[in-house]
Amino acid sequence: MKIILTQEVSGLGAPGDIVEVKDGYGRNYLLPQGFAIAWTKGAEKQVTVIQRARAAREIRDLGHANEVKAQLEGLKVNLTARAGNGGRLFGSVTPGDVVDAVRAAGGPSLDRRRLELPGAIKSIGSHQVRVKLHPEVTARFDLKVVPGK
């Protein structure tokens, strides 16, 4: 089955890629989850739109990735979350929360799917967060979760 990916699927490809997959995998998982659309000649024209959007959002090259890495590693990122007694959070910190905190701290706009959190962040304190900016560049920064609200 030939499909066009609309989101990044690990081990398969990036948005806009046209890939061949087993019929069941495409029909039962990728298409219903919205990770892909069925390939047609008309849909193939949409690939250019998807790839143009991806290029605008993506890190341009290795040099740009290193610039963003330096900017992230010099950043003090604080995230305010509701916490109870003993430092336990009500809920947990999501990748979207981290992206918003980085942007609020004056950092670059990141894709939440590229963040690697150290498990579920459910307590106040300092946590190490990794961001895969480029296949060869991974940035690390400290996220300080403080009680509030």
Short mmCIF file of N, CA and C in Angstrom, two decimals:
data_model
loop_
_atom_site.label_atom_id
_atom_site.label_comp_id
_atom_site.label_asym_id
_atom_site.label_seq_id
_atom_site.Cartn_x
_atom_site.Cartn_y
_atom_site.Cartn_z
N MET A 1 0.85 -1.17 0.00
CA MET A 1 0.00 0.00 0.00
C MET A 1 0.89 1.23 0.00
N LYS A 2 0.60 2.17 -0.86
CA LYS A 2 1.36 3.40 -0.95
C LYS A 2 0.63 4.50 -0.19
N ILE A 3 1.35 5.18 0.73
CA ILE A 3 0.74 6.23 1.52
C ILE A 3 1.64 7.45 1.55
N ILE A 4 1.07 8.58 1.96
CA ILE A 4 1.82 9.83 2.14
C ILE A 4 1.75 10.17 3.63
N LEU A 5 2.90 10.28 4.28
CA LEU A 5 2.93 10.58 5.71
C LEU A 5 2.57 12.04 5.96
N THR A 6 1.73 12.29 6.96
CA THR A 6 1.38 13.66 7.34
C THR A 6 2.07 14.06 8.64
N GLN A 7 2.61 13.08 9.37
CA GLN A 7 3.35 13.34 10.59
C GLN A 7 4.58 12.44 10.61
N GLU A 8 5.52 12.78 11.46
CA GLU A 8 6.72 11.95 11.57
C GLU A 8 6.38 10.64 12.25
N VAL A 9 6.79 9.54 11.63
CA VAL A 9 6.60 8.21 12.19
C VAL A 9 7.99 7.59 12.30
N SER A 10 8.42 7.26 13.53
CA SER A 10 9.77 6.76 13.73
C SER A 10 9.95 5.45 12.98
N GLY A 11 11.07 5.34 12.30
CA GLY A 11 11.39 4.14 11.55
C GLY A 11 10.74 4.09 10.18
N LEU A 12 9.92 5.09 9.85
CA LEU A 12 9.22 5.07 8.57
C LEU A 12 9.54 6.29 7.73
N GLY A 13 9.43 7.49 8.32
CA GLY A 13 9.74 8.68 7.55
C GLY A 13 9.19 9.94 8.19
N ALA A 14 9.34 11.03 7.45
CA ALA A 14 8.94 12.35 7.91
C ALA A 14 7.71 12.82 7.13
N PRO A 15 7.06 13.88 7.58
CA PRO A 15 5.89 14.38 6.86
C PRO A 15 6.21 14.69 5.40
N GLY A 16 5.33 14.27 4.51
CA GLY A 16 5.51 14.51 3.09
C GLY A 16 6.17 13.37 2.35
N ASP A 17 6.70 12.40 3.07
CA ASP A 17 7.35 11.26 2.43
C ASP A 17 6.30 10.30 1.88
N ILE A 18 6.56 9.76 0.70
CA ILE A 18 5.70 8.75 0.11
C ILE A 18 6.38 7.41 0.37
N VAL A 19 5.69 6.53 1.11
CA VAL A 19 6.28 5.26 1.50
C VAL A 19 5.35 4.10 1.16
N GLU A 20 5.94 2.93 1.04
CA GLU A 20 5.20 1.70 0.79
C GLU A 20 5.16 0.92 2.11
N VAL A 21 3.95 0.58 2.59
CA VAL A 21 3.80 -0.18 3.82
C VAL A 21 2.87 -1.36 3.58
N LYS A 22 2.84 -2.27 4.53
CA LYS A 22 1.91 -3.40 4.45
C LYS A 22 0.48 -2.86 4.53
N ASP A 23 -0.43 -3.52 3.85
CA ASP A 23 -1.81 -3.06 3.78
C ASP A 23 -2.45 -2.90 5.16
N GLY A 24 -2.29 -3.86 6.04
CA GLY A 24 -2.91 -3.82 7.35
C GLY A 24 -2.37 -2.69 8.21
N TYR A 25 -1.06 -2.44 8.16
CA TYR A 25 -0.43 -1.38 8.95
C TYR A 25 -0.97 -0.03 8.50
N GLY A 26 -1.07 0.15 7.20
CA GLY A 26 -1.57 1.42 6.69
C GLY A 26 -3.06 1.60 6.98
N ARG A 27 -3.86 0.60 6.67
CA ARG A 27 -5.31 0.69 6.79
C ARG A 27 -5.78 0.70 8.24
N ASN A 28 -5.12 -0.06 9.13
CA ASN A 28 -5.59 -0.21 10.50
C ASN A 28 -4.92 0.73 11.50
N TYR A 29 -3.76 1.29 11.17
CA TYR A 29 -3.07 2.14 12.14
C TYR A 29 -2.78 3.54 11.59
N LEU A 30 -2.02 3.62 10.50
CA LEU A 30 -1.56 4.92 10.02
C LEU A 30 -2.71 5.82 9.56
N LEU A 31 -3.61 5.31 8.77
CA LEU A 31 -4.71 6.13 8.26
C LEU A 31 -5.69 6.54 9.35
N PRO A 32 -6.19 5.63 10.22
CA PRO A 32 -7.13 6.06 11.27
C PRO A 32 -6.52 7.02 12.29
N GLN A 33 -5.24 6.88 12.59
CA GLN A 33 -4.59 7.75 13.57
C GLN A 33 -4.26 9.12 12.98
N GLY A 34 -4.38 9.28 11.67
CA GLY A 34 -4.08 10.56 11.03
C GLY A 34 -2.61 10.75 10.75
N PHE A 35 -1.81 9.68 10.82
CA PHE A 35 -0.39 9.79 10.54
C PHE A 35 -0.11 9.81 9.05
N ALA A 36 -1.09 9.41 8.24
CA ALA A 36 -0.87 9.32 6.80
C ALA A 36 -2.19 9.50 6.06
N ILE A 37 -2.06 9.77 4.75
CA ILE A 37 -3.22 9.78 3.87
C ILE A 37 -2.92 8.82 2.73
N ALA A 38 -3.98 8.30 2.12
CA ALA A 38 -3.80 7.35 1.01
C ALA A 38 -3.18 8.08 -0.17
N TRP A 39 -2.34 7.38 -0.91
CA TRP A 39 -1.66 7.97 -2.05
C TRP A 39 -2.59 7.98 -3.25
N THR A 40 -2.73 9.15 -3.85
CA THR A 40 -3.39 9.31 -5.14
C THR A 40 -2.61 10.38 -5.90
N LYS A 41 -2.90 10.54 -7.17
CA LYS A 41 -2.20 11.57 -7.94
C LYS A 41 -2.50 12.96 -7.39
N GLY A 42 -3.75 13.17 -6.98
CA GLY A 42 -4.12 14.46 -6.40
C GLY A 42 -3.47 14.69 -5.05
N ALA A 43 -3.40 13.64 -4.25
CA ALA A 43 -2.78 13.76 -2.93
C ALA A 43 -1.29 14.00 -3.05
N GLU A 44 -0.69 13.49 -4.12
CA GLU A 44 0.74 13.70 -4.30
C GLU A 44 1.06 15.17 -4.49
N LYS A 45 0.12 15.93 -5.03
CA LYS A 45 0.31 17.37 -5.19
C LYS A 45 0.35 18.06 -3.82
N GLN A 46 -0.35 17.48 -2.83
CA GLN A 46 -0.35 18.04 -1.49
C GLN A 46 1.00 17.85 -0.79
N VAL A 47 1.80 16.92 -1.29
CA VAL A 47 3.10 16.64 -0.70
C VAL A 47 3.95 17.90 -0.69
N THR A 48 3.92 18.67 -1.74
CA THR A 48 4.73 19.89 -1.79
C THR A 48 4.31 20.88 -0.71
N VAL A 49 3.01 20.97 -0.44
CA VAL A 49 2.53 21.86 0.62
C VAL A 49 3.02 21.37 1.98
N ILE A 50 2.93 20.07 2.21
CA ILE A 50 3.38 19.49 3.49
C ILE A 50 4.87 19.70 3.66
N GLN A 51 5.65 19.48 2.61
CA GLN A 51 7.10 19.63 2.70
C GLN A 51 7.51 21.09 2.89
N ARG A 52 6.77 22.02 2.30
CA ARG A 52 7.07 23.44 2.47
C ARG A 52 6.84 23.84 3.91
N ALA A 53 5.77 23.35 4.53
CA ALA A 53 5.49 23.65 5.94
C ALA A 53 6.55 23.04 6.84
N ARG A 54 7.01 21.84 6.49
CA ARG A 54 8.05 21.17 7.28
C ARG A 54 9.36 21.94 7.20
N ALA A 55 9.69 22.45 6.01
CA ALA A 55 10.94 23.19 5.84
C ALA A 55 10.94 24.48 6.65
N ALA A 56 9.79 25.12 6.76
CA ALA A 56 9.71 26.36 7.54
C ALA A 56 9.87 26.09 9.02
N ARG A 57 9.45 24.91 9.48
CA ARG A 57 9.48 24.58 10.90
C ARG A 57 10.79 23.92 11.32
N GLU A 58 11.48 23.32 10.38
CA GLU A 58 12.64 22.51 10.70
C GLU A 58 13.93 23.31 10.83
N ILE A 59 14.86 22.75 11.48
CA ILE A 59 16.20 23.30 11.58
C ILE A 59 16.83 23.21 10.19
N ARG A 60 17.43 24.31 9.73
CA ARG A 60 17.91 24.36 8.34
C ARG A 60 19.09 23.44 8.06
N ASP A 61 20.12 23.50 8.90
CA ASP A 61 21.30 22.68 8.65
C ASP A 61 22.05 22.47 9.97
N LEU A 62 23.20 21.84 9.88
CA LEU A 62 23.98 21.52 11.07
C LEU A 62 24.42 22.78 11.81
N GLY A 63 24.83 23.81 11.08
CA GLY A 63 25.25 25.06 11.70
C GLY A 63 24.12 25.72 12.47
N HIS A 64 22.94 25.73 11.87
CA HIS A 64 21.78 26.32 12.55
C HIS A 64 21.41 25.51 13.79
N ALA A 65 21.53 24.19 13.69
CA ALA A 65 21.24 23.33 14.85
C ALA A 65 22.20 23.63 16.00
N ASN A 66 23.47 23.85 15.69
CA ASN A 66 24.44 24.17 16.72
C ASN A 66 24.16 25.53 17.36
N GLU A 67 23.69 26.51 16.55
CA GLU A 67 23.32 27.82 17.09
C GLU A 67 22.15 27.68 18.08
N VAL A 68 21.14 26.91 17.68
CA VAL A 68 19.98 26.71 18.54
C VAL A 68 20.38 25.95 19.81
N LYS A 69 21.31 24.99 19.68
CA LYS A 69 21.80 24.24 20.83
C LYS A 69 22.48 25.17 21.82
N ALA A 70 23.34 26.06 21.33
CA ALA A 70 24.03 27.00 22.21
C ALA A 70 23.03 27.93 22.90
N GLN A 71 22.01 28.35 22.18
CA GLN A 71 21.00 29.22 22.75
C GLN A 71 20.21 28.49 23.84
N LEU A 72 19.86 27.23 23.60
CA LEU A 72 19.09 26.46 24.58
C LEU A 72 19.90 26.16 25.83
N GLU A 73 21.16 25.81 25.65
CA GLU A 73 21.97 25.42 26.81
C GLU A 73 22.32 26.59 27.70
N GLY A 74 22.22 27.82 27.19
CA GLY A 74 22.48 28.98 28.02
C GLY A 74 21.21 29.57 28.62
N LEU A 75 20.11 28.86 28.52
CA LEU A 75 18.81 29.37 28.93
C LEU A 75 18.43 28.86 30.32
N LYS A 76 17.81 29.72 31.10
CA LYS A 76 17.25 29.34 32.40
C LYS A 76 15.74 29.19 32.20
N VAL A 77 15.27 27.96 32.20
CA VAL A 77 13.86 27.68 31.93
C VAL A 77 13.16 27.31 33.24
N ASN A 78 12.16 28.11 33.59
CA ASN A 78 11.35 27.84 34.77
C ASN A 78 9.92 27.56 34.33
N LEU A 79 9.31 26.60 34.97
CA LEU A 79 7.93 26.24 34.67
C LEU A 79 7.15 26.23 35.97
N THR A 80 6.09 27.01 36.03
CA THR A 80 5.26 27.06 37.22
C THR A 80 4.11 26.07 37.08
N ALA A 81 3.95 25.22 38.08
CA ALA A 81 2.89 24.21 38.04
C ALA A 81 2.26 24.08 39.42
N ARG A 82 1.02 23.67 39.45
CA ARG A 82 0.33 23.47 40.72
C ARG A 82 0.89 22.23 41.41
N ALA A 83 1.21 22.39 42.70
CA ALA A 83 1.78 21.28 43.45
C ALA A 83 1.15 21.22 44.84
N GLY A 84 1.10 20.03 45.36
CA GLY A 84 0.57 19.82 46.70
C GLY A 84 1.70 19.77 47.71
N ASN A 85 1.37 19.37 48.92
CA ASN A 85 2.38 19.23 49.96
C ASN A 85 3.35 18.11 49.57
N GLY A 86 4.60 18.30 49.87
CA GLY A 86 5.61 17.30 49.55
C GLY A 86 6.19 17.44 48.15
N GLY A 87 5.75 18.44 47.41
CA GLY A 87 6.34 18.68 46.09
C GLY A 87 5.77 17.87 44.95
N ARG A 88 4.69 17.14 45.16
CA ARG A 88 4.08 16.36 44.08
C ARG A 88 3.16 17.27 43.27
N LEU A 89 3.24 17.17 41.95
CA LEU A 89 2.40 17.99 41.07
C LEU A 89 1.02 17.39 40.94
N PHE A 90 0.05 18.24 40.67
CA PHE A 90 -1.29 17.79 40.31
C PHE A 90 -1.24 17.53 38.81
N GLY A 91 -1.07 16.29 38.40
CA GLY A 91 -0.87 15.97 36.99
C GLY A 91 0.62 15.85 36.71
N SER A 92 1.00 16.07 35.46
CA SER A 92 2.42 16.02 35.12
C SER A 92 2.72 17.07 34.07
N VAL A 93 4.00 17.31 33.86
CA VAL A 93 4.46 18.28 32.88
C VAL A 93 4.48 17.61 31.51
N THR A 94 3.85 18.24 30.52
CA THR A 94 3.80 17.70 29.16
C THR A 94 4.85 18.37 28.28
N PRO A 95 5.20 17.75 27.15
CA PRO A 95 6.12 18.40 26.22
C PRO A 95 5.61 19.77 25.74
N GLY A 96 4.30 19.92 25.59
CA GLY A 96 3.75 21.22 25.21
C GLY A 96 4.01 22.28 26.26
N ASP A 97 3.93 21.90 27.54
CA ASP A 97 4.23 22.83 28.64
C ASP A 97 5.70 23.27 28.57
N VAL A 98 6.59 22.33 28.27
CA VAL A 98 8.02 22.64 28.20
C VAL A 98 8.29 23.59 27.04
N VAL A 99 7.67 23.35 25.88
CA VAL A 99 7.86 24.23 24.72
C VAL A 99 7.40 25.64 25.05
N ASP A 100 6.25 25.78 25.72
CA ASP A 100 5.75 27.09 26.11
C ASP A 100 6.69 27.78 27.09
N ALA A 101 7.26 27.01 28.03
CA ALA A 101 8.19 27.58 29.01
C ALA A 101 9.47 28.05 28.34
N VAL A 102 9.96 27.30 27.35
CA VAL A 102 11.17 27.71 26.63
C VAL A 102 10.91 29.00 25.87
N ARG A 103 9.77 29.08 25.22
CA ARG A 103 9.41 30.29 24.47
C ARG A 103 9.27 31.48 25.41
N ALA A 104 8.67 31.27 26.60
CA ALA A 104 8.49 32.34 27.58
C ALA A 104 9.83 32.81 28.16
N ALA A 105 10.81 31.91 28.19
CA ALA A 105 12.13 32.26 28.71
C ALA A 105 12.99 32.96 27.66
N GLY A 106 12.44 33.16 26.48
CA GLY A 106 13.18 33.85 25.43
C GLY A 106 13.92 32.90 24.51
N GLY A 107 13.59 31.64 24.54
CA GLY A 107 14.27 30.66 23.70
C GLY A 107 13.59 30.49 22.35
N PRO A 108 14.13 29.63 21.52
CA PRO A 108 13.56 29.41 20.19
C PRO A 108 12.27 28.59 20.25
N SER A 109 11.52 28.65 19.19
CA SER A 109 10.31 27.85 19.07
C SER A 109 10.72 26.42 18.73
N LEU A 110 10.27 25.46 19.52
CA LEU A 110 10.65 24.06 19.33
C LEU A 110 9.45 23.23 18.94
N ASP A 111 9.71 22.09 18.33
CA ASP A 111 8.68 21.12 18.02
C ASP A 111 8.56 20.17 19.21
N ARG A 112 7.38 20.07 19.79
CA ARG A 112 7.20 19.25 21.00
C ARG A 112 7.51 17.79 20.76
N ARG A 113 7.40 17.32 19.52
CA ARG A 113 7.68 15.91 19.23
C ARG A 113 9.17 15.60 19.29
N ARG A 114 10.01 16.61 19.27
CA ARG A 114 11.46 16.40 19.32
C ARG A 114 12.01 16.40 20.75
N LEU A 115 11.15 16.69 21.73
CA LEU A 115 11.59 16.71 23.13
C LEU A 115 11.66 15.29 23.68
N GLU A 116 12.65 15.06 24.52
CA GLU A 116 12.79 13.78 25.22
C GLU A 116 12.80 14.08 26.71
N LEU A 117 11.67 13.87 27.36
CA LEU A 117 11.57 14.12 28.79
C LEU A 117 12.08 12.90 29.56
N PRO A 118 12.64 13.12 30.76
CA PRO A 118 13.13 11.99 31.57
C PRO A 118 11.97 11.29 32.27
N GLY A 119 11.16 10.59 31.54
CA GLY A 119 9.98 9.96 32.12
C GLY A 119 8.92 11.02 32.36
N ALA A 120 7.95 10.72 33.16
CA ALA A 120 6.91 11.68 33.49
C ALA A 120 7.42 12.60 34.59
N ILE A 121 7.34 13.90 34.36
CA ILE A 121 7.78 14.87 35.37
C ILE A 121 6.58 15.16 36.26
N LYS A 122 6.64 14.63 37.51
CA LYS A 122 5.51 14.75 38.43
C LYS A 122 5.91 15.38 39.76
N SER A 123 7.08 16.03 39.80
CA SER A 123 7.51 16.64 41.05
C SER A 123 8.23 17.96 40.76
N ILE A 124 8.26 18.82 41.77
CA ILE A 124 8.98 20.07 41.61
C ILE A 124 10.48 19.79 41.70
N GLY A 125 11.27 20.72 41.20
CA GLY A 125 12.72 20.56 41.22
C GLY A 125 13.29 20.71 39.82
N SER A 126 14.54 20.32 39.68
CA SER A 126 15.25 20.47 38.42
C SER A 126 15.25 19.14 37.66
N HIS A 127 14.95 19.22 36.36
CA HIS A 127 14.89 18.03 35.52
C HIS A 127 15.67 18.30 34.23
N GLN A 128 16.39 17.30 33.76
CA GLN A 128 17.18 17.41 32.53
C GLN A 128 16.29 17.05 31.33
N VAL A 129 16.21 17.94 30.35
CA VAL A 129 15.40 17.73 29.16
C VAL A 129 16.32 17.71 27.95
N ARG A 130 16.09 16.77 27.04
CA ARG A 130 16.89 16.68 25.81
C ARG A 130 16.00 17.04 24.63
N VAL A 131 16.61 17.71 23.63
CA VAL A 131 15.91 18.06 22.40
C VAL A 131 16.75 17.59 21.24
N LYS A 132 16.16 16.76 20.38
CA LYS A 132 16.86 16.28 19.19
C LYS A 132 16.63 17.29 18.08
N LEU A 133 17.61 18.18 17.86
CA LEU A 133 17.48 19.25 16.90
C LEU A 133 17.80 18.81 15.48
N HIS A 134 18.72 17.87 15.36
CA HIS A 134 19.25 17.44 14.07
C HIS A 134 19.72 16.01 14.30
N PRO A 135 19.82 15.18 13.25
CA PRO A 135 20.31 13.82 13.49
C PRO A 135 21.65 13.75 14.22
N GLU A 136 22.47 14.80 14.09
CA GLU A 136 23.78 14.78 14.74
C GLU A 136 23.87 15.69 15.96
N VAL A 137 22.81 16.46 16.26
CA VAL A 137 22.87 17.45 17.34
C VAL A 137 21.71 17.24 18.31
N THR A 138 22.07 17.04 19.58
CA THR A 138 21.08 16.93 20.65
C THR A 138 21.45 17.95 21.73
N ALA A 139 20.49 18.80 22.08
CA ALA A 139 20.72 19.82 23.11
C ALA A 139 20.14 19.34 24.43
N ARG A 140 20.77 19.75 25.52
CA ARG A 140 20.28 19.43 26.86
C ARG A 140 20.16 20.74 27.64
N PHE A 141 19.07 20.85 28.39
CA PHE A 141 18.93 22.01 29.26
C PHE A 141 18.18 21.59 30.52
N ASP A 142 18.34 22.40 31.57
CA ASP A 142 17.67 22.12 32.83
C ASP A 142 16.34 22.84 32.87
N LEU A 143 15.32 22.10 33.23
CA LEU A 143 13.98 22.65 33.42
C LEU A 143 13.71 22.66 34.92
N LYS A 144 13.47 23.83 35.44
CA LYS A 144 13.21 23.95 36.88
C LYS A 144 11.69 24.12 37.06
N VAL A 145 11.08 23.14 37.69
CA VAL A 145 9.65 23.15 37.96
C VAL A 145 9.46 23.75 39.35
N VAL A 146 8.72 24.85 39.42
CA VAL A 146 8.49 25.53 40.69
C VAL A 146 7.00 25.50 41.01
N PRO A 147 6.66 25.41 42.31
CA PRO A 147 5.24 25.39 42.68
C PRO A 147 4.63 26.78 42.52
N GLY A 148 3.38 26.79 42.16
CA GLY A 148 2.68 28.08 42.01
C GLY A 148 1.22 27.88 41.75
N LYS A 149 0.58 28.96 41.35
CA LYS A 149 -0.86 29.01 41.03
C LYS A 149 -1.63 28.68 42.23
#
